[in-house]
Amino acid sequence: MASKLIQVQSKACEASKFVAKHGTSYYRQLLEKNKHFIQEPATVEKCQELSKQLLYTRLASIPKRYETFWKELDYAKNLWKNRTDLKVEDAGIAALFGLECFAWYCAGEITGRGFTFTGYYP
């Protein structure tokens, strides 16, 4: 176990050195590649305008999401009615999906507790 810890520490040290050496060039390259997405000048008014555009774009997508939700719910109801026709693969996918949802729930709980497993901070 101690040897694994030393290996992980050395890998983390190597990664840190790599980021320190190449991080700035990667950052510049990334900004240059995505220059067309950058709003100049970056003023408070422009940021507020972009946040309003995002908000109203999301609000405009609610009816489509609502419609999609009901279609998916109808599909799930139909699957439940015809559950005798289900294949093992479909049941396995559903079980994996449920397991993934539970894992995300657990990760959220651990994060909410301040990355502790035992309980919440006072």
mmCIF file of C-alpha atoms in Angstrom:
data_model
loop_
_atom_site.group_PDB
_atom_site.id
_atom_site.type_symbol
_atom_site.label_atom_id
_atom_site.label_comp_id
_atom_site.label_asym_id
_atom_site.label_seq_id
_atom_site.Cartn_x
_atom_site.Cartn_y
_atom_site.Cartn_z
ATOM 1 C CA MET A 1 0.000 0.000 0.000
ATOM 2 C CA ALA A 2 2.817 2.379 0.870
ATOM 3 C CA SER A 3 4.521 1.683 -2.468
ATOM 4 C CA LYS A 4 1.294 2.557 -4.295
ATOM 5 C CA LEU A 5 1.068 5.807 -2.339
ATOM 6 C CA ILE A 6 4.630 6.698 -3.318
ATOM 7 C CA GLN A 7 3.824 5.900 -6.971
ATOM 8 C CA VAL A 8 0.736 8.090 -6.881
ATOM 9 C CA GLN A 9 2.696 10.917 -5.270
ATOM 10 C CA SER A 10 5.405 10.716 -7.914
ATOM 11 C CA LYS A 11 2.808 10.683 -10.719
ATOM 12 C CA ALA A 12 1.089 13.708 -9.164
ATOM 13 C CA CYS A 13 4.433 15.498 -8.939
ATOM 14 C CA GLU A 14 5.169 14.730 -12.606
ATOM 15 C CA ALA A 15 1.718 15.967 -13.630
ATOM 16 C CA SER A 16 2.185 19.144 -11.616
ATOM 17 C CA LYS A 17 5.539 19.812 -13.285
ATOM 18 C CA PHE A 18 4.034 19.161 -16.725
ATOM 19 C CA VAL A 19 1.172 21.589 -16.083
ATOM 20 C CA ALA A 20 3.570 24.209 -14.743
ATOM 21 C CA LYS A 21 5.740 23.873 -17.841
ATOM 22 C CA HIS A 22 3.079 23.570 -20.556
ATOM 23 C CA GLY A 23 -0.051 25.057 -18.978
ATOM 24 C CA THR A 24 0.473 28.622 -20.184
ATOM 25 C CA SER A 25 1.068 27.605 -23.791
ATOM 26 C CA TYR A 26 -1.994 25.362 -23.720
ATOM 27 C CA TYR A 27 -4.067 28.222 -22.284
ATOM 28 C CA ARG A 28 -2.916 30.602 -25.030
ATOM 29 C CA GLN A 29 -3.536 27.992 -27.712
ATOM 30 C CA LEU A 30 -7.032 27.321 -26.366
ATOM 31 C CA LEU A 31 -7.918 31.019 -26.331
ATOM 32 C CA GLU A 32 -6.545 31.523 -29.833
ATOM 33 C CA LYS A 33 -8.500 28.557 -31.162
ATOM 34 C CA ASN A 34 -11.772 29.812 -29.602
ATOM 35 C CA LYS A 35 -11.237 33.515 -30.195
ATOM 36 C CA HIS A 36 -14.519 33.840 -32.102
ATOM 37 C CA PHE A 37 -16.447 33.030 -28.899
ATOM 38 C CA ILE A 38 -14.808 35.790 -26.869
ATOM 39 C CA GLN A 39 -16.791 39.009 -26.522
ATOM 40 C CA GLU A 40 -14.683 42.152 -26.717
ATOM 41 C CA PRO A 41 -14.762 44.370 -24.766
ATOM 42 C CA ALA A 42 -15.741 42.357 -21.708
ATOM 43 C CA THR A 43 -17.937 44.905 -19.974
ATOM 44 C CA VAL A 44 -20.486 44.452 -17.224
ATOM 45 C CA GLU A 45 -23.274 45.370 -19.635
ATOM 46 C CA LYS A 46 -22.148 42.752 -22.163
ATOM 47 C CA CYS A 47 -21.970 40.089 -19.433
ATOM 48 C CA GLN A 48 -25.472 40.985 -18.259
ATOM 49 C CA GLU A 49 -26.766 40.840 -21.825
ATOM 50 C CA LEU A 50 -25.219 37.399 -22.347
ATOM 51 C CA SER A 51 -26.644 36.106 -19.064
ATOM 52 C CA LYS A 52 -30.114 37.342 -20.074
ATOM 53 C CA GLN A 53 -29.744 35.658 -23.471
ATOM 54 C CA LEU A 54 -28.847 32.405 -21.744
ATOM 55 C CA LEU A 55 -31.757 32.679 -19.303
ATOM 56 C CA TYR A 56 -34.361 33.395 -21.961
ATOM 57 C CA THR A 57 -32.947 30.766 -24.301
ATOM 58 C CA ARG A 58 -33.316 28.219 -21.502
ATOM 59 C CA LEU A 59 -36.829 29.446 -20.743
ATOM 60 C CA ALA A 60 -37.749 29.145 -24.412
ATOM 61 C CA SER A 61 -36.627 25.510 -24.407
ATOM 62 C CA ILE A 62 -38.971 24.504 -21.551
ATOM 63 C CA PRO A 63 -41.952 23.548 -23.771
ATOM 64 C CA LYS A 64 -39.779 21.252 -25.879
ATOM 65 C CA ARG A 65 -38.304 19.662 -22.752
ATOM 66 C CA TYR A 66 -41.797 19.227 -21.290
ATOM 67 C CA GLU A 67 -42.955 17.499 -24.454
ATOM 68 C CA THR A 68 -39.889 15.242 -24.482
ATOM 69 C CA PHE A 69 -40.445 14.333 -20.824
ATOM 70 C CA TRP A 70 -43.976 13.131 -21.526
ATOM 71 C CA LYS A 71 -42.842 11.154 -24.572
ATOM 72 C CA GLU A 72 -40.190 9.405 -22.502
ATOM 73 C CA LEU A 73 -42.690 8.742 -19.722
ATOM 74 C CA ASP A 74 -45.122 7.208 -22.218
ATOM 75 C CA TYR A 75 -42.290 5.049 -23.547
ATOM 76 C CA ALA A 76 -41.483 3.854 -20.010
ATOM 77 C CA LYS A 77 -45.176 3.095 -19.364
ATOM 78 C CA ASN A 78 -45.328 1.106 -22.588
ATOM 79 C CA LEU A 79 -42.228 -0.840 -21.586
ATOM 80 C CA TRP A 80 -43.781 -1.613 -18.213
ATOM 81 C CA LYS A 81 -47.014 -2.828 -19.852
ATOM 82 C CA ASN A 82 -45.032 -5.120 -22.140
ATOM 83 C CA ARG A 83 -42.452 -6.169 -19.566
ATOM 84 C CA THR A 84 -42.841 -9.805 -20.530
ATOM 85 C CA ASP A 85 -41.284 -8.914 -23.892
ATOM 86 C CA LEU A 86 -38.233 -7.319 -22.292
ATOM 87 C CA LYS A 87 -34.850 -8.709 -23.201
ATOM 88 C CA VAL A 88 -32.074 -9.289 -20.686
ATOM 89 C CA GLU A 89 -30.029 -6.530 -22.351
ATOM 90 C CA ASP A 90 -32.786 -3.975 -21.752
ATOM 91 C CA ALA A 91 -33.107 -4.993 -18.112
ATOM 92 C CA GLY A 92 -29.327 -4.777 -17.706
ATOM 93 C CA ILE A 93 -29.229 -1.284 -19.189
ATOM 94 C CA ALA A 94 -32.037 -0.184 -16.878
ATOM 95 C CA ALA A 95 -30.218 -1.659 -13.874
ATOM 96 C CA LEU A 96 -26.981 0.095 -14.831
ATOM 97 C CA PHE A 97 -28.861 3.369 -15.244
ATOM 98 C CA GLY A 98 -30.378 2.982 -11.784
ATOM 99 C CA LEU A 99 -26.959 2.181 -10.344
ATOM 100 C CA GLU A 100 -25.483 5.273 -11.996
ATOM 101 C CA CYS A 101 -28.253 7.456 -10.563
ATOM 102 C CA PHE A 102 -27.566 6.050 -7.104
ATOM 103 C CA ALA A 103 -23.824 6.662 -7.508
ATOM 104 C CA TRP A 104 -24.441 10.307 -8.468
ATOM 105 C CA TYR A 105 -26.725 10.651 -5.459
ATOM 106 C CA CYS A 106 -24.004 9.285 -3.172
ATOM 107 C CA ALA A 107 -21.400 11.584 -4.732
ATOM 108 C CA GLY A 108 -23.692 14.560 -4.145
ATOM 109 C CA GLU A 109 -24.260 13.558 -0.543
ATOM 110 C CA ILE A 110 -20.541 13.190 0.092
ATOM 111 C CA THR A 111 -19.882 16.561 -1.536
ATOM 112 C CA GLY A 112 -22.644 18.167 0.512
ATOM 113 C CA ARG A 113 -21.087 16.830 3.697
ATOM 114 C CA GLY A 114 -17.787 18.473 2.882
ATOM 115 C CA PHE A 115 -16.191 15.322 1.436
ATOM 116 C CA THR A 116 -16.662 13.249 4.592
ATOM 117 C CA PHE A 117 -18.217 9.809 4.790
ATOM 118 C CA THR A 118 -19.317 9.919 8.416
ATOM 119 C CA GLY A 119 -21.629 12.897 8.695
ATOM 120 C CA TYR A 120 -22.298 16.567 8.352
ATOM 121 C CA TYR A 121 -20.192 19.267 9.934
ATOM 122 C CA PRO A 122 -21.823 21.178 12.816
#
